[in-house]
Amino acid sequence: MTQIILTLFNGLSLGSILLLIALGLAITFGLMNVINMAHGELIMIGAYVTYVMQNLFLNYAPQQYFDLYFILSIPIALLIAAGVGMILEFSLIRFLYRRPLDSLLATWGVGLMLQQLARSIFGAPNVGVQSPSFLNGGLEVGTLLFPYSRLFIIGLSIVCLVSIYYYFYRTSSGRRVRAVMQNRQMAECLGVSTRKVDLITFAIGSGFAGVAGCALTLLGAIGPTIGTNYIIDAFMVVVVGGVGALFGAVAGALGIGFFNTVFEYVTNASLGKVLIFLLIIAFLQWRPSGLVTSRSRSLD
Amino acid sequence: MLKLQELEAGYDESMVIRDIDLQVKDNQVVCIMGRNGVGKTTLLKTIMGILPPKKGKVIYMDTDITKKRPSHRAKQGIGYVPQGREIFPKLTVYENLLVGLEAGTEKKIKEDVYTYFPILKDFKKRNGGDLSGGQQQQLAIARALVANPSFLLLDEPTEGIQPNIVQEIQEVILDIKRTSQTSMILVEQDLEFVKNVADYIYVIDHGSVVYEKAVDEINDDEVYHYLSV
């Protein structure tokens, strides 16, 4: 019984991590159809922002306020990653909207450049980020221990999901984004400035990559290549979930998270990974467009 | 209100419209007629700015807008109801109307669009893509009207639609003409419908204007001559 609960919890925890790293990509790739290979590096930027914030607090802030660095890092990582995303969109991606292969290569190049930049600034070895004290330890229920850091990531991914949902479905700016993604030309004819919408949407997707990077510092050391470790998972979640569907990304992340944990529990880490890839390949044969597909009455 | 001067436009190498001069006065409803494939839709797309012209000028309210983006033209008061309605399928009816507000200064959707098309109020929460063709046409017209346009482009609003909705659309066009200063360009195939709503007609063939006259002076046979295959 405890083993089952623990496996379920680990699955949920892994799923929430996957969701967090895939949310930004669900926007840039899922909604805008931009294959952004530099998405992992935007995650990396978020992680390094957290590292820098930690150092600033270590050096300049009184000891008792140290824990605040992490809380502050989240919005700052969001803003900085969104800013970098905005520069990327304005200087490169807007020229490549109808050329997916070119954008794949170009953004991969940008990713390599950002990695090298991180190496030049912070050095090649991984650096550690000290978790804030309130996330040390865990919640004990009977004989089970749920680490606070994992619970925090689950909570953070829910907060991110709710705020993205709120933005897209409850604000006028989000409505403009949806209109443009559904029918760009008509939105433009109705007075929506599609250029501005593209810029903002890409910035938001990038910003959430930054938040994911911030959360990843709770799980281990960070380095210049941290993004490459996660980019495959992120694309996997979006493709399995169904391109263009936010709800699909949630289902995809949780599904992959659970199956991965279960497979690893009954076999071992590497075989578990193999099994999950096999499962995804089989799944995509059955539903090539992912879990959630958007269909509507065909128009004449 | 709107003037087209020696307009030429087309896709890649092929010119679809050649040397069109056209004029729409304030509060005037102008109909454009012609067989399929003579360039009526291309003409409207060029006026809206979706298609950049190869030559010529689009002059709207005495300013040259030939190089402006469609969103700019929309904000200047040009409303567009395209062929095939182009409803946002995954936005609700209400949200479709709200996007229509982007071009204007209004913040709220006026009640009169619901008076014109009561069905849109009943179906407020449905997805635009789930409506039938006729309902989508009503939504497309309403979406253009919410921003209070001073100039409306309607591309075959009655195409493939049941007679009583055609009737309804005709009433709406006449009502707009009576109660506001809005001018319109209407692309239409049905001469009876045209005679009911239009002030002036242009007939296009092979991308050029071949016939133009005020509606009360037209000779049906001459028009049918250009429309028949």
XYZ file of C-alpha atoms in Angstrom, chain B:
229
model
C -15.303 57.843 -49.338
C -13.314 55.241 -51.227
C -11.538 55.579 -54.520
C -9.593 52.996 -56.451
C -7.239 54.310 -59.110
C -5.843 52.129 -61.872
C -5.668 49.239 -59.469
C -3.836 46.085 -60.522
C -3.419 43.044 -58.310
C -2.946 39.319 -58.530
C -1.157 36.268 -57.285
C 2.487 35.751 -58.258
C 2.747 36.132 -62.011
C -0.918 36.172 -62.920
C -2.785 39.462 -62.747
C -6.320 38.901 -61.552
C -7.549 42.466 -61.642
C -6.352 44.928 -64.231
C -6.740 48.625 -64.208
C -9.812 49.066 -62.068
C -11.139 52.529 -61.280
C -13.991 52.600 -58.841
C -15.638 55.055 -56.530
C -17.907 54.783 -53.523
C -19.622 57.864 -52.120
C -20.772 58.460 -48.549
C -23.696 56.311 -47.510
C -23.724 54.588 -50.872
C -24.155 50.857 -51.420
C -22.140 49.698 -54.390
C -22.565 46.207 -55.763
C -19.914 44.368 -57.667
C -21.181 41.657 -59.956
C -19.529 39.236 -62.293
C -19.068 35.600 -63.082
C -16.978 33.305 -60.921
C -13.264 33.888 -61.177
C -13.335 37.371 -62.649
C -11.609 38.903 -59.623
C -14.367 40.126 -57.317
C -12.949 38.563 -54.158
C -9.430 39.571 -55.175
C -10.646 43.136 -55.475
C -12.078 43.130 -51.950
C -8.903 41.559 -50.592
C -6.898 44.310 -52.209
C -9.136 46.974 -50.689
C -8.765 45.337 -47.273
C -4.993 45.115 -47.667
C -4.639 41.344 -47.542
C -3.243 41.424 -51.063
C -0.731 44.135 -51.950
C -1.539 45.703 -55.316
C 1.043 45.671 -58.084
C -0.011 49.056 -59.300
C -2.486 51.785 -58.533
C -3.847 53.393 -55.404
C -6.449 52.773 -52.739
C -7.669 56.085 -51.381
C -9.913 56.028 -48.320
C -11.342 59.215 -46.829
C -8.884 61.278 -48.860
C -5.800 59.459 -47.592
C -3.709 56.996 -49.533
C -3.841 53.675 -47.654
C -2.306 51.536 -50.406
C 0.643 50.514 -48.218
C -1.135 50.152 -44.878
C -1.662 46.868 -43.038
C -5.175 45.376 -42.779
C -5.269 46.077 -39.024
C -4.638 49.758 -39.706
C -7.448 49.863 -42.265
C -9.773 48.107 -39.826
C -8.998 50.741 -37.195
C -9.773 53.450 -39.751
C -13.283 52.029 -39.965
C -13.247 49.467 -42.754
C -15.221 46.371 -41.789
C -14.756 43.128 -43.702
C -17.088 40.160 -44.063
C -15.106 37.699 -46.151
C -16.261 34.932 -48.393
C -16.448 31.738 -46.341
C -17.188 33.799 -43.183
C -13.803 33.080 -41.503
C -15.272 32.681 -38.040
C -12.802 31.806 -35.273
C -13.928 28.192 -34.790
C -12.673 27.709 -31.223
C -13.874 31.041 -29.896
C -17.404 31.328 -28.610
C -19.918 33.439 -30.495
C -19.551 36.114 -27.839
C -15.749 36.030 -28.053
C -15.919 36.299 -31.829
C -17.922 39.483 -31.377
C -15.469 40.771 -28.774
C -12.600 40.340 -31.247
C -14.703 42.421 -33.615
C -14.500 45.267 -31.098
C -10.726 45.529 -31.576
C -11.090 47.839 -34.559
C -13.368 50.350 -32.898
C -13.488 52.464 -29.801
C -16.528 50.803 -28.267
C -15.899 48.735 -25.166
C -19.165 46.840 -25.124
C -21.227 45.015 -27.678
C -24.220 47.106 -28.616
C -27.639 45.551 -28.230
C -28.620 46.340 -31.831
C -26.491 43.542 -33.299
C -28.584 41.170 -31.213
C -31.700 42.896 -32.501
C -30.489 42.268 -36.032
C -29.494 38.675 -35.311
C -31.294 37.380 -32.191
C -29.850 33.900 -32.717
C -26.412 35.180 -31.716
C -27.674 35.979 -28.236
C -29.129 32.517 -27.788
C -25.913 30.893 -29.001
C -23.597 33.264 -27.127
C -21.640 30.519 -25.415
C -21.351 28.099 -28.329
C -18.153 27.746 -30.280
C -18.215 29.641 -33.567
C -17.147 26.508 -35.400
C -20.267 24.663 -34.228
C -22.690 27.038 -35.916
C -24.263 26.282 -39.282
C -23.215 28.149 -42.406
C -26.082 30.631 -42.217
C -25.520 31.313 -38.523
C -21.815 31.827 -39.179
C -22.687 34.326 -41.885
C -24.832 36.261 -39.432
C -22.031 36.137 -36.891
C -19.505 37.373 -39.482
C -21.719 40.360 -40.313
C -22.380 41.105 -36.647
C -18.661 40.845 -35.899
C -17.956 43.499 -38.504
C -20.789 45.721 -37.231
C -19.857 45.865 -33.535
C -16.929 48.191 -34.258
C -19.226 50.767 -35.911
C -17.477 50.679 -39.282
C -17.886 53.600 -41.625
C -17.245 51.355 -44.600
C -18.311 47.742 -45.046
C -16.959 45.147 -47.453
C -19.324 42.205 -47.866
C -18.180 39.287 -50.002
C -21.171 37.234 -51.195
C -23.092 37.403 -47.917
C -25.988 35.378 -49.309
C -24.024 32.579 -50.910
C -25.379 29.158 -49.970
C -27.840 30.451 -47.428
C -31.513 29.668 -46.931
C -33.989 32.279 -48.235
C -35.313 33.575 -44.919
C -31.808 34.380 -43.703
C -31.072 36.051 -47.027
C -34.169 38.121 -46.341
C -32.906 38.939 -42.857
C -29.505 39.987 -44.184
C -31.179 42.183 -46.776
C -33.195 43.916 -44.035
C -30.037 44.515 -42.038
C -28.230 46.047 -45.009
C -31.167 48.341 -45.727
C -31.443 49.308 -42.070
C -27.746 50.193 -41.856
C -28.148 52.288 -44.974
C -31.133 54.126 -43.486
C -29.849 54.684 -39.975
C -26.150 55.384 -40.477
C -23.698 57.002 -42.853
C -22.009 53.673 -43.554
C -20.986 52.991 -47.145
C -20.772 49.485 -48.518
C -19.263 47.420 -51.248
C -21.227 44.264 -51.791
C -20.137 41.402 -53.986
C -23.232 39.593 -55.169
C -24.455 37.315 -57.934
C -28.184 37.649 -57.475
C -29.561 40.569 -59.512
C -32.851 40.689 -57.605
C -31.033 41.041 -54.304
C -28.771 43.680 -55.829
C -31.690 45.726 -57.105
C -33.210 45.701 -53.620
C -30.200 47.053 -51.786
C -27.771 48.759 -54.157
C -27.440 52.329 -55.389
C -24.846 51.682 -58.026
C -23.413 48.608 -59.698
C -20.180 47.635 -61.338
C -19.895 44.499 -63.450
C -16.445 42.989 -63.718
C -15.174 40.644 -66.385
C -11.613 39.418 -66.879
C -10.447 41.683 -64.097
C -11.767 44.944 -65.502
C -14.947 46.949 -65.146
C -17.105 46.300 -68.205
C -20.358 47.921 -67.107
C -21.339 50.474 -64.513
C -24.578 52.280 -63.836
C -26.849 53.613 -61.135
C -29.202 50.866 -60.114
C -32.429 52.563 -61.253
C -31.022 53.018 -64.744
C -29.798 49.517 -65.354
C -31.039 47.322 -68.097
C -31.463 43.756 -66.847
C -30.619 42.195 -70.181
C -27.322 44.021 -70.414
C -26.341 42.822 -66.950
C -27.418 39.255 -67.663
C -25.357 39.389 -70.820
C -22.220 39.790 -68.700
C -23.306 37.335 -66.040
C -24.347 34.440 -68.244
C -21.805 31.800 -69.115
